[in-house]
CSV table of C-alpha atoms and ligand atoms in Angstrom, one decimal:
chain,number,residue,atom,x,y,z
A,1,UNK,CA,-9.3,-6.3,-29.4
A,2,UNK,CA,-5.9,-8.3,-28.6
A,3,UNK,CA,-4.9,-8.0,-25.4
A,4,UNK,CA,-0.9,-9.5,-25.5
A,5,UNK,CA,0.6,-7.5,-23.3
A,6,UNK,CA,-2.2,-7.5,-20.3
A,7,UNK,CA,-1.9,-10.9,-21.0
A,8,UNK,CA,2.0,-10.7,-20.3
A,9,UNK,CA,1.8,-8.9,-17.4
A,10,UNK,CA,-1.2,-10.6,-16.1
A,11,UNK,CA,1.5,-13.5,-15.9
A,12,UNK,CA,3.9,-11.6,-14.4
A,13,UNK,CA,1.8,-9.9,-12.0
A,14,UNK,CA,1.1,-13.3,-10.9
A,15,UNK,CA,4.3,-14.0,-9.6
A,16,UNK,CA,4.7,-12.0,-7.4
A,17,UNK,CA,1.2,-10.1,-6.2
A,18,UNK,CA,-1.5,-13.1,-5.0
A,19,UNK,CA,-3.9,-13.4,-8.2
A,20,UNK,CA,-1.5,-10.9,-10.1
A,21,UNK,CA,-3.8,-7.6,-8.4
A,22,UNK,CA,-3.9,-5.4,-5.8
A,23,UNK,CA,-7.8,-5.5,-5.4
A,24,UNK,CA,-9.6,-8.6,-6.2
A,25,UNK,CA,-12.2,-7.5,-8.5
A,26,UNK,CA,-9.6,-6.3,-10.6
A,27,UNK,CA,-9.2,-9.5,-11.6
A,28,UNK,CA,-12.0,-10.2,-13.4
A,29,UNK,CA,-12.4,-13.8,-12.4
A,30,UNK,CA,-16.7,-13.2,-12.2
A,31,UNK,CA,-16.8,-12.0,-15.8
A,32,UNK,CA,-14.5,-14.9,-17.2
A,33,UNK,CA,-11.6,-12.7,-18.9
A,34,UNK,CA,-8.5,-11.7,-18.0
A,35,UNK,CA,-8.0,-8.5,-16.9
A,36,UNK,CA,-6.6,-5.4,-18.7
A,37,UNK,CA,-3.1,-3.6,-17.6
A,38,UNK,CA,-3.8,0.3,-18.0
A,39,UNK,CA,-1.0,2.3,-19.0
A,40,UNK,CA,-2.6,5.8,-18.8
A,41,UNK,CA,-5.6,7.6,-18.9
A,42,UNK,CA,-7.1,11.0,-19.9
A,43,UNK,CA,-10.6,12.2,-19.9
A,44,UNK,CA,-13.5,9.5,-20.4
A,45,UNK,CA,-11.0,7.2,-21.8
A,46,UNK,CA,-8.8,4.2,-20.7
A,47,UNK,CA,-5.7,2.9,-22.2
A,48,UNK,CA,-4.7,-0.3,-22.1
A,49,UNK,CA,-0.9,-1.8,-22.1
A,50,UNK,CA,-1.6,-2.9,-26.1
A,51,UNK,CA,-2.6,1.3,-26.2
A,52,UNK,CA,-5.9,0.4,-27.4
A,53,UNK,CA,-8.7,2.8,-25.7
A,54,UNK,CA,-12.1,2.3,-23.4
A,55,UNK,CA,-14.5,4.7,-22.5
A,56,UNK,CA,-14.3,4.3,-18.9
A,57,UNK,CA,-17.4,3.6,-16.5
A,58,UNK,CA,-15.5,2.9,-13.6
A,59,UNK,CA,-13.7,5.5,-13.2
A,60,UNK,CA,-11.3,3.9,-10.6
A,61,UNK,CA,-14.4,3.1,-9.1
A,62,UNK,CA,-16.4,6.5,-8.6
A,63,UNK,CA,-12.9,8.9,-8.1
A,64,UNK,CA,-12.7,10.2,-11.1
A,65,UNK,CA,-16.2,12.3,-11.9
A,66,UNK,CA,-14.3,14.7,-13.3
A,67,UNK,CA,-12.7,12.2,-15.8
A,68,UNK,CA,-8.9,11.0,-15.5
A,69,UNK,CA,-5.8,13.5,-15.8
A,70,UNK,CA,-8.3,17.1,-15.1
A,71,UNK,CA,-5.7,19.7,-16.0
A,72,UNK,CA,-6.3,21.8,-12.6
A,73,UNK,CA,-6.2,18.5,-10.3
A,74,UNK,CA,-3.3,17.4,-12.0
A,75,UNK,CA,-1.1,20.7,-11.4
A,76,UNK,CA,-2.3,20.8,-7.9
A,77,UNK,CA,-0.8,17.4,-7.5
A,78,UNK,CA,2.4,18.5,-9.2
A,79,UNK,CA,2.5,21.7,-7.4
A,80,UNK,CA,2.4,19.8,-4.1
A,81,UNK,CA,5.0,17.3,-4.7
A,82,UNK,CA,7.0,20.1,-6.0
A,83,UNK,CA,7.0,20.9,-1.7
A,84,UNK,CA,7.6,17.6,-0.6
A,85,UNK,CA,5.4,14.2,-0.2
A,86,UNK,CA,4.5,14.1,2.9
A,87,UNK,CA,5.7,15.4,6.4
A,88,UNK,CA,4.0,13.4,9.0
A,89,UNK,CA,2.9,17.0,10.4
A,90,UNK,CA,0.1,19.0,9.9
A,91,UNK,CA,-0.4,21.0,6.7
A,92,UNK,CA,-3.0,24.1,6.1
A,93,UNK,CA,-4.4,21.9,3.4
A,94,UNK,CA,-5.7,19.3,5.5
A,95,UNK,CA,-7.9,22.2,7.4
A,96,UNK,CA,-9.1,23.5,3.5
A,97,UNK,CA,-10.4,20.0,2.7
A,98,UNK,CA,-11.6,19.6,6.3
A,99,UNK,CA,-13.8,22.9,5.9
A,100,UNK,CA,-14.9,21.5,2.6
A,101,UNK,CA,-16.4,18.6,4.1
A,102,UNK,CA,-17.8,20.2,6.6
A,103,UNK,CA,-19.4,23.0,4.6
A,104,UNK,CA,-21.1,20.3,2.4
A,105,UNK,CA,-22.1,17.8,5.0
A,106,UNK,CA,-23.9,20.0,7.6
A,107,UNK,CA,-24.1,16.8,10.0
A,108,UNK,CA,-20.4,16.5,10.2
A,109,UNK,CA,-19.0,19.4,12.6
A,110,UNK,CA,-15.4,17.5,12.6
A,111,UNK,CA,-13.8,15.1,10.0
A,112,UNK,CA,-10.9,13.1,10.5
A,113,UNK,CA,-8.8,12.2,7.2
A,114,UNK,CA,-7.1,8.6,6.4
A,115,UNK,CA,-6.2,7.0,3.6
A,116,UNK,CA,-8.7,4.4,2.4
A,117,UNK,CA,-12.6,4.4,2.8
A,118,UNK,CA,-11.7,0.9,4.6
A,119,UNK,CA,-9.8,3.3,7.1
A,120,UNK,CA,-13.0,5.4,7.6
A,121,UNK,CA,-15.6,2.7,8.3
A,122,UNK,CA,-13.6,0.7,10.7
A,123,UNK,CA,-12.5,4.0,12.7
A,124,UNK,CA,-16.1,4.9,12.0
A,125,UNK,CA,-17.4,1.8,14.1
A,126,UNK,CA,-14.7,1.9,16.8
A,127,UNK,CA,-15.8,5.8,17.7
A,128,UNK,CA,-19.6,4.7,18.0
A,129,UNK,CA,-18.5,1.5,20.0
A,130,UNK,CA,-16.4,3.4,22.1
A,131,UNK,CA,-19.1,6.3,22.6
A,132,UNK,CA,-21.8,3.7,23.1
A,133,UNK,CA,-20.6,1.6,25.2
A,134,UNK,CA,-21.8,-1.1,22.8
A,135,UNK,CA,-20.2,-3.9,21.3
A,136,UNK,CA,-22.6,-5.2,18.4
A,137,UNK,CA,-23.0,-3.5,15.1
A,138,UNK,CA,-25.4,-4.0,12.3
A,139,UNK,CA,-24.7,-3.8,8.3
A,140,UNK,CA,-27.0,-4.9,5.5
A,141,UNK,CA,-26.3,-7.8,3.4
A,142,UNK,CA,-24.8,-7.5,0.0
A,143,UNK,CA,-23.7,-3.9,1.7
A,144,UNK,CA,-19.7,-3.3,1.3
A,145,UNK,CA,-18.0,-1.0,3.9
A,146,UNK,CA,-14.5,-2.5,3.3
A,147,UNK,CA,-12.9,-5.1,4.4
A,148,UNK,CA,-12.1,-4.7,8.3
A,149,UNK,CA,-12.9,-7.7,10.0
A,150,UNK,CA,-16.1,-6.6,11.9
A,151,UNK,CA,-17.5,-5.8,8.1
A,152,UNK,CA,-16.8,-8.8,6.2
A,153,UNK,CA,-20.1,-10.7,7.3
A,154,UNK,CA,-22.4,-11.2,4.1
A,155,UNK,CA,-20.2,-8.5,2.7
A,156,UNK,CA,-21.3,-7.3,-0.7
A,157,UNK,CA,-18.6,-6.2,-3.5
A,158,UNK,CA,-15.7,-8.4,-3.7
A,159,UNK,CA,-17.0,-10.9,-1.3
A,160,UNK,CA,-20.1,-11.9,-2.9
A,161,UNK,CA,-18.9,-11.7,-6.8
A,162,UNK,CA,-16.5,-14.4,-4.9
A,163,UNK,CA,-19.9,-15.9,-3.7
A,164,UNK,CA,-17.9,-16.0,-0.5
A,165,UNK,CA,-20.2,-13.9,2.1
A,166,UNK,CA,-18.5,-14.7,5.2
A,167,UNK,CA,-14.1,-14.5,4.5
A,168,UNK,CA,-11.9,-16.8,6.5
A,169,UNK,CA,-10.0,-15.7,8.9
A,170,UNK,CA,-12.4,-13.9,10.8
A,171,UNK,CA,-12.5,-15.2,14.3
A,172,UNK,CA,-16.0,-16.2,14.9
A,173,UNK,CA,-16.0,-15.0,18.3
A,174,UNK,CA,-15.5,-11.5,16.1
A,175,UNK,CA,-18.0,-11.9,14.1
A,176,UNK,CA,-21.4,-12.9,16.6
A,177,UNK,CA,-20.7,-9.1,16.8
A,178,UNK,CA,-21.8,-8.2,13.7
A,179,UNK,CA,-25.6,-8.2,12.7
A,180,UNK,CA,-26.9,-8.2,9.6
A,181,UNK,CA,-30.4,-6.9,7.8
A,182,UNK,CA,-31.8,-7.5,4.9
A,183,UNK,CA,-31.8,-3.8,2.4
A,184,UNK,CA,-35.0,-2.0,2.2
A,185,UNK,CA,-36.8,-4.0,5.0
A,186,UNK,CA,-37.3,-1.6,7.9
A,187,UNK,CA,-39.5,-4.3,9.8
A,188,UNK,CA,-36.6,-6.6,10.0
A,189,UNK,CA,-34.0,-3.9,11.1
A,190,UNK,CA,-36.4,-3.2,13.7
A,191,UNK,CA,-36.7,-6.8,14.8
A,192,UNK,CA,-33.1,-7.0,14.9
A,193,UNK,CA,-32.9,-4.2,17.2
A,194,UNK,CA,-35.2,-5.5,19.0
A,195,UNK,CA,-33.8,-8.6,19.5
A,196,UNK,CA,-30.4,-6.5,20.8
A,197,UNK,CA,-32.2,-4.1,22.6
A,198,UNK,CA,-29.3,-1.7,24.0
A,199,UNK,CA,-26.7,-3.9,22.7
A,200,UNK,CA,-26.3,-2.3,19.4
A,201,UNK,CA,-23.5,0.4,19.3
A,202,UNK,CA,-24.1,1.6,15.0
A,203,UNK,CA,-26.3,0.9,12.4
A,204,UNK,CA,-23.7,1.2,9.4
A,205,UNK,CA,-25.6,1.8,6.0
A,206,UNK,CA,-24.9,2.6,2.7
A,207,UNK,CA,-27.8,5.2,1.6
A,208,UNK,CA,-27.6,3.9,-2.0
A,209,UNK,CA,-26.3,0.4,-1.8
A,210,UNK,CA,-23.6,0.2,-4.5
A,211,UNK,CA,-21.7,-2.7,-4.1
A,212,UNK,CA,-24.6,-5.0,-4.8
A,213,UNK,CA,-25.1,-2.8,-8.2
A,214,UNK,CA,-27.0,-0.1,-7.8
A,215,UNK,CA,-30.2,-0.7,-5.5
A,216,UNK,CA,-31.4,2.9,-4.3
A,217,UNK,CA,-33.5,3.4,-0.6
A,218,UNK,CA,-36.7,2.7,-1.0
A,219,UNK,CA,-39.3,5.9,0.0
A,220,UNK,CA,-39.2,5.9,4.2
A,221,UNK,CA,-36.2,3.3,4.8
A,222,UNK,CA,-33.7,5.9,5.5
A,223,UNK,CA,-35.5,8.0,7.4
A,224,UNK,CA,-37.1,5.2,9.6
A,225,UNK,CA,-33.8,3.7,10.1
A,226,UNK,CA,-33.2,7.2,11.4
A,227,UNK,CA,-35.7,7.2,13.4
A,228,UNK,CA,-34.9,4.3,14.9
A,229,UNK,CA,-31.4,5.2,15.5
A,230,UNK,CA,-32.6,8.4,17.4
A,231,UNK,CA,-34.8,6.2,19.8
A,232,UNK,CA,-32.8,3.3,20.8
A,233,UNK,CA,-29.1,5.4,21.0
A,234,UNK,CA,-27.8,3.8,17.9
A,235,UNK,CA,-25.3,5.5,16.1
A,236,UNK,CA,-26.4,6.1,12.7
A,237,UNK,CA,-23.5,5.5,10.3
A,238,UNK,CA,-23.8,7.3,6.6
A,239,UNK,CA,-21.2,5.3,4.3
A,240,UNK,CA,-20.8,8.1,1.6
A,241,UNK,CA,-17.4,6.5,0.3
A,242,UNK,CA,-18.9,6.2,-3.2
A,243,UNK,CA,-22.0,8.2,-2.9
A,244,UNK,CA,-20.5,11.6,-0.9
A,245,UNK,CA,-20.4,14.1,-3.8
A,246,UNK,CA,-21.2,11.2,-6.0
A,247,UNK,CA,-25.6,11.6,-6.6
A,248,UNK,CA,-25.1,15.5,-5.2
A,249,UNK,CA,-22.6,17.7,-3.5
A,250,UNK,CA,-23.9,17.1,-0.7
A,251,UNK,CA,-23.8,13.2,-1.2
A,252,UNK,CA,-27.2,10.7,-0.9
A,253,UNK,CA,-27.7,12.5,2.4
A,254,UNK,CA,-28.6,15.4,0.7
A,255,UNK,CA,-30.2,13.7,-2.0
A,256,UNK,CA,-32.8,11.9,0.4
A,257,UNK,CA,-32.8,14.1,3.1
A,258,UNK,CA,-31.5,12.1,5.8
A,259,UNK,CA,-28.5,12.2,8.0
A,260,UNK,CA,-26.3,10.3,9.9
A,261,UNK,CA,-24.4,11.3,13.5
A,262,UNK,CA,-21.5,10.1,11.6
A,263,UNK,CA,-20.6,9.7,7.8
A,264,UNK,CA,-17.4,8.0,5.7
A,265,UNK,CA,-16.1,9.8,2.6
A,266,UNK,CA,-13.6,8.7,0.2
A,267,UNK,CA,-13.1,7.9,-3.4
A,268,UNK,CA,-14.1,11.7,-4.7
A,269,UNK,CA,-12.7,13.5,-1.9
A,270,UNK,CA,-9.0,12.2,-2.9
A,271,UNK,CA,-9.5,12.9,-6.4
A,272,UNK,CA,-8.2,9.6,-7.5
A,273,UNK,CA,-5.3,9.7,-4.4
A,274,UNK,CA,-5.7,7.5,-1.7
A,275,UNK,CA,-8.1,9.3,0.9
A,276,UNK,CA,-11.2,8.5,3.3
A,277,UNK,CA,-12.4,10.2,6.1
A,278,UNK,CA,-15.0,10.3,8.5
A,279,UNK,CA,-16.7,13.1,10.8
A,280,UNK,CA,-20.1,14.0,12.6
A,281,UNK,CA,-20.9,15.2,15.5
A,282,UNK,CA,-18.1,17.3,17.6
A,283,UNK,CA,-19.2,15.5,20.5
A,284,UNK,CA,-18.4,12.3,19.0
A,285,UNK,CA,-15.6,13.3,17.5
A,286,UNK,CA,-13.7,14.8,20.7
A,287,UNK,CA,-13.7,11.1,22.1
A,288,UNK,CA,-11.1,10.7,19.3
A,289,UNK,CA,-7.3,10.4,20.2
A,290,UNK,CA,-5.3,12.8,21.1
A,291,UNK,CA,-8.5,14.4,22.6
A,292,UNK,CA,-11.0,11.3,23.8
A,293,UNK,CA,-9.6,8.0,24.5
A,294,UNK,CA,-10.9,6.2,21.1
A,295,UNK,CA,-7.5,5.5,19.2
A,296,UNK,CA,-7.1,6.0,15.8
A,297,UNK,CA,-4.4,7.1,13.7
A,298,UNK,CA,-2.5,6.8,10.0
A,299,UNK,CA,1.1,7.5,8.5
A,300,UNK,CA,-0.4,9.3,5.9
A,301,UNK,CA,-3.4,10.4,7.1
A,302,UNK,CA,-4.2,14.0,5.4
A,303,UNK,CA,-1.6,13.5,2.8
A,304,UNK,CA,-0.5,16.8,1.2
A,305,UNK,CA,-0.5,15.6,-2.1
A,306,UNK,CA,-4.0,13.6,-1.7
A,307,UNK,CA,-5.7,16.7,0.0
A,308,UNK,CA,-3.9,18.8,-2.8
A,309,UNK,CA,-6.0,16.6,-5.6
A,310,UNK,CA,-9.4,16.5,-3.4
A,311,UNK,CA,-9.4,20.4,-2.8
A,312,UNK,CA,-8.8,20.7,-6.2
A,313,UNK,CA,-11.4,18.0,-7.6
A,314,UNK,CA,-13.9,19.7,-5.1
A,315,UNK,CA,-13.9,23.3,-6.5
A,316,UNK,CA,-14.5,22.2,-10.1
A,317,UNK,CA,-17.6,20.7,-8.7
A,318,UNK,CA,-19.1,23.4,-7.1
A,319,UNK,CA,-19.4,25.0,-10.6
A,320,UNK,CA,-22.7,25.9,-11.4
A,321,UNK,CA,-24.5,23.1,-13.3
A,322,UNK,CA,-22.1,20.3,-12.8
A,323,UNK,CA,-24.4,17.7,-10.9
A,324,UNK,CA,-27.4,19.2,-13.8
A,325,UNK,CA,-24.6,17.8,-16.5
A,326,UNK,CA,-24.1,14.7,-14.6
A,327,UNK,CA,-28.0,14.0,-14.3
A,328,UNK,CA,-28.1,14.6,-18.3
A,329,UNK,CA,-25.7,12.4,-19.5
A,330,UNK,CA,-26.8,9.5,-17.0
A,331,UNK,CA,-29.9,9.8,-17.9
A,332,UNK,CA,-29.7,10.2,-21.9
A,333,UNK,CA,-27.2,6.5,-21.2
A,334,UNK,CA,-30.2,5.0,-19.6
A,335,UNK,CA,-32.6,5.7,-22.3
A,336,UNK,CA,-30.4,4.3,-24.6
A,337,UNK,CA,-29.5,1.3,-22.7
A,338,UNK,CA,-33.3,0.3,-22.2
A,339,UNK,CA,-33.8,1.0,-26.0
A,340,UNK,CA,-31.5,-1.0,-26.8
A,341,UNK,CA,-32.1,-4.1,-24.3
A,342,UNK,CA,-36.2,-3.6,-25.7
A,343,UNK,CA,-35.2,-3.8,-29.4
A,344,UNK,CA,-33.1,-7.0,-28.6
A,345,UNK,CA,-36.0,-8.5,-26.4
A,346,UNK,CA,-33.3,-9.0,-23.2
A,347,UNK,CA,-34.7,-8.8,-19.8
A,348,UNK,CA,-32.7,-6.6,-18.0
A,349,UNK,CA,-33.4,-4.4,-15.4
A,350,UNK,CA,-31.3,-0.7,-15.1
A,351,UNK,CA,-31.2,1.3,-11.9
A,352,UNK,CA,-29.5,4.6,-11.3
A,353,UNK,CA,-29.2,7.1,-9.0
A,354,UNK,CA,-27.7,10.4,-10.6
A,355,UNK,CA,-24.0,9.1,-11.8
A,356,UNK,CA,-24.3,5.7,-10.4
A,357,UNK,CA,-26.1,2.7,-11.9
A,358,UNK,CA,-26.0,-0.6,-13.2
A,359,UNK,CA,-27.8,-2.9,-15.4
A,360,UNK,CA,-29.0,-6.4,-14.1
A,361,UNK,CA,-30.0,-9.3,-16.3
A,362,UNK,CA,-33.1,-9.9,-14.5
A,363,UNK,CA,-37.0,-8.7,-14.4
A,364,UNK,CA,-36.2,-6.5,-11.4
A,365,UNK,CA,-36.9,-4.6,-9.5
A,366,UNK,CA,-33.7,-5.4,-7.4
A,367,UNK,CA,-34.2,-4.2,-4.4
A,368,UNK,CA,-32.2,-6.2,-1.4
A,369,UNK,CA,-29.3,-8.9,-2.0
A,370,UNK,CA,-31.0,-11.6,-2.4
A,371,UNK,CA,-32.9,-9.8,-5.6
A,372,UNK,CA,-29.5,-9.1,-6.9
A,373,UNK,CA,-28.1,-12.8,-6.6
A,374,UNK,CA,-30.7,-13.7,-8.8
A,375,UNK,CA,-29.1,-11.9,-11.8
A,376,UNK,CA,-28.2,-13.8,-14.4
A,377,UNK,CA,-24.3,-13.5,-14.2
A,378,UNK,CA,-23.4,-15.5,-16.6
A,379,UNK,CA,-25.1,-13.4,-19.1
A,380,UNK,CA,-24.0,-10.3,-17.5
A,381,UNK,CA,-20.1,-11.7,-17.9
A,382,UNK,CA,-21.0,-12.1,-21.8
A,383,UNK,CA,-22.2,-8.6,-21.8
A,384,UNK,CA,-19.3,-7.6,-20.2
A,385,UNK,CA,-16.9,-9.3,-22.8
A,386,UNK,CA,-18.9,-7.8,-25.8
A,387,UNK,CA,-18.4,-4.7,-24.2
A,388,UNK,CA,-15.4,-4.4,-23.7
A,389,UNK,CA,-14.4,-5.9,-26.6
A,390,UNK,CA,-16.1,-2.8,-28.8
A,391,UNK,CA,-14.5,-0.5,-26.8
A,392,UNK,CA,-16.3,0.0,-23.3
A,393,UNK,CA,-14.7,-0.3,-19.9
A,394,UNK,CA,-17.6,-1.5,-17.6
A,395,UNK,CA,-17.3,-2.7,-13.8
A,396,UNK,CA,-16.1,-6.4,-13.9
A,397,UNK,CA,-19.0,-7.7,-11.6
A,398,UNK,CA,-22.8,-7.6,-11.6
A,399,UNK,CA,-22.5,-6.4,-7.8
A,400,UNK,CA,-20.5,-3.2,-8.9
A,401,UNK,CA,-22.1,0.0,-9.9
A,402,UNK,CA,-20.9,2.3,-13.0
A,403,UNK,CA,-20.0,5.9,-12.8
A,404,UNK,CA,-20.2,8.9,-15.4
A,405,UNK,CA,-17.9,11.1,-15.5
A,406,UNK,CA,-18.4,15.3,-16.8
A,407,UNK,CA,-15.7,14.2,-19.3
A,408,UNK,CA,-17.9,11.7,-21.0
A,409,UNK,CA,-19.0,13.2,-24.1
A,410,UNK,CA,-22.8,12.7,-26.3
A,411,UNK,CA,-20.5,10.9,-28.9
A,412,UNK,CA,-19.2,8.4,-25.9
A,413,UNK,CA,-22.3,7.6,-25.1
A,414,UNK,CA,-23.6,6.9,-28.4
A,415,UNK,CA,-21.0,4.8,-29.2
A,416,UNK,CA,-21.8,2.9,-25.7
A,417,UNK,CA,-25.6,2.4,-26.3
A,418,UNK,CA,-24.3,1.3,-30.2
A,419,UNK,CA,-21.8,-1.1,-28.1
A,420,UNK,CA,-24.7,-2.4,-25.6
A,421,UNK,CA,-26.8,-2.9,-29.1
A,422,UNK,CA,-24.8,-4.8,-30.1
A,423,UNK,CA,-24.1,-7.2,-26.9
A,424,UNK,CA,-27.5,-7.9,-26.0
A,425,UNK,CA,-28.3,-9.0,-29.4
A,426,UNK,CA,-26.0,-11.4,-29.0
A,427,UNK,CA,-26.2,-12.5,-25.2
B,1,LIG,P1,-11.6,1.3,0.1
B,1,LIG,O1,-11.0,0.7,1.4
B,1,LIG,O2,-11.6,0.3,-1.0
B,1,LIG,O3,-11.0,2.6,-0.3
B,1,LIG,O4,-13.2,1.7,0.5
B,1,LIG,C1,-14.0,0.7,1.0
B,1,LIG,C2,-15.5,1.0,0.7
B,1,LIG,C3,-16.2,1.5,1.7
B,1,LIG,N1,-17.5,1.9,1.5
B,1,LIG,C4,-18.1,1.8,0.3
B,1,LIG,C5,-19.5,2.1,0.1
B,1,LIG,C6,-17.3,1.3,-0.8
B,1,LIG,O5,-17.9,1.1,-2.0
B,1,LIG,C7,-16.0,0.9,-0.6
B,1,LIG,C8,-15.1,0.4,-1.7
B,1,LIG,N2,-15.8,0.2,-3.0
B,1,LIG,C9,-15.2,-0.8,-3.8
B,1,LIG,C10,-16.0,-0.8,-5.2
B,1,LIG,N3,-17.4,-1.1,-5.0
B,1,LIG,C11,-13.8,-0.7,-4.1
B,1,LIG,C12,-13.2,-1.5,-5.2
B,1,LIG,C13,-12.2,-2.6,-4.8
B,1,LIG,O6,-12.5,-3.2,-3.7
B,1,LIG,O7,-11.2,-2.7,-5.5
């Protein structure tokens, strides 16, 4: 594949936008390439700014399970511009979505919308420290919730394909505030607690931790986190940004059976606009500006246009069958993938959960952060390379997770395991 005009405006992007991206892992700095400048999009595909094509598994990063440019979400976004962008006012649509939400996450009574899942954690956290009483938090390492200061302590996602787990410019005095756990050990999450005993405002988690690849709960952590949670008066934070109508309608917390007093959304809900939002319990939620005293507040919170695309992304997956599909095509991938690393006589080590998942080059299992650092990256950047270079758009890190789309069809993901055939013979 040439790559001339990425490679154009990759120089020109660095001009003028720090590391020539709007997002670092854009940049593919952890899988030694540069990256590529899309021009459009449509279905499982990618098109890159030489017009060559990719069948996309990032799918701007979990957004778009229906595939990029769905016919009904793209006339509901043109229909809604059609009536203006935004009015800084209140719009029926935002109570559509709102129900939605609600109606699929039977823990979250109210739901407030903003406009990045960044927005939703960090609103997220100041509602349970402003219900609580509390000042500390606690987060799991290699766990990504964004990148508000309380959360970018041993952050996972950007921060540790960086290998940078702590960012500058975080006061320190900020930071003591923020505890951190190792995934999938519910003995050192309880020591932790006990070591803060009433000191502890939230417990933020993500239920399948994929910004350290894909490294799903192990049987009893989530509930005896929840447990926990209920006995010391720790707010129980669900981070669903990726996973919410991701690995079921209903999100990981339906999946496992588990819920949180208050859950983030994002990425699906928008549809591929800019949205997050966060809700639970109505008696956490009234302490909210204008009602309760906990600020919070955004421009373009409940955008017309972005609740416009989520209602619309939404419906088409309450069809009958869609998350069945989903399961199907992930799961025929897999097969392939572990055929294919067996017949080349690579150790790597695939987890998924429903539409998520990503392949480690390591014995596995992967189960916390530190199991994940010990993937062989450099190996995983030449995978990457091959991959891309027949044809496939993976996530530019080994602590990203992939995402399958309805729109991928049995022909994509031949020609993917053919691809992955090929690379690991080779890596
Ligand atoms: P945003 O602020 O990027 O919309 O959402 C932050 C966030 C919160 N919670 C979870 C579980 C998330 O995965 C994210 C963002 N995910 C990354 C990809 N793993 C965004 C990609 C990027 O940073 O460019």
């Amino acid at each position: 594949m040439k790559h001339d005009q990425s490679h154009d405006y990759f120089n020109q992007a660095k001009q003028v936008i720090p590391g020539g991206v709007n997002s670092p892992v854009r940049a593919f700095k952890s899988v030694g390439c540069e990256p590529l400048f899309i021009d459009h999009a449509a279905g499982s595909r990618i098109y890159d700014a030489d017009n060559q094509s990719y069948i996309d598994y990032v799918g701007s990063w979990g957004p778009m399970i229906l595939g990029h440019c769905h016919p009904k979400v793209v006339e509901a976004i043109q229909q809604a511009a059609a009536g203006g962008a935004s009015f800084g006012a209140p719009t029926y649509k935002e109570i559509e979505l709102a129900n939605m939400v609600c109606e699929a996450y039977p823990n979250i009574e109210m739901v407030r919308m903003v406009s990045s899942g960044t927005e939703a954690t960090m609103s997220a956290i100041r509602l349970a420290r402003g219900c609580t009483g509390r000042d500390k938090i606690l987060k799991f390492d290699g766990c990504y919730h964004g990148h508000a200061d309380s959360l970018l302590v041993k952050a996972g996602s950007g921060a540790a394909t960086f290998g940078v787990p702590t960012s500058p410019g975080i006061p320190a005095d900020f930071a003591k505030y923020t505890l951190t756990a190792t995934y999938n050990d519910l003995d050192d999450v309880k020591s932790m607690v006990a070591a803060n005993k009433d000191e502890i405002a939230c417990i933020i988690i993500e239920p399948i931790a994929g910004n350290m690849g894909c490294v799903p709960p192990q049987p009893g952590f989530l509930q005896g986190i929840r447990e926990l949670c209920t006995t010391e008066g720790i707010i129980l934070i669900i981070d669903e940004v990726m996973t919410g109508f991701r690995v079921a309608y209903g999100g990981a917390q339906e999946r496992f059976d588990v819920r949180g007093d208050l859950v983030c959304l994002g990425k699906i809900i928008g549809g591929g606009l800019p949205v997050g939002a966060f809700g639970g319990k109505k008696e956490l939620m009234d302490q909210l500006s204008p009602e309760g005293g906990v600020y919070q507040a955004g421009t373009l919170s409940g955008n017309p246009l972005a609740m416009s695309a989520g209602i619309a992304t939404l419906k088409l997956l309450q069809e009958e069958g869609f998350y069945q599909q989903i399961e199907e095509k992930s799961a025929y991938l897999e097969a392939g993938l572990r055929q294919a690393a067996t017949q080349a006589g690579v150790t790597t080590c695939l987890q998924r959960v429903g539409g998520m998942f990503c392949t480690y080059f390591c014995a596995g299992l992967v189960n916390n952060f530190n199991d994940a650092l010990g993937s062989d990256t450099e190996a995983f950047g030449r995978y990457f390379r091959s991959m891309l270079d027949s044809g496939i758009n993976l996530a530019p890190s080994q602590f990203e997770a992939g995402f399958m789309s309805i729109a991928h069809s049995k022909d994509d993901l031949d020609q993917t395991i053919e691809a992955a055939a090929k690379a690991l013979a080779a890596v």
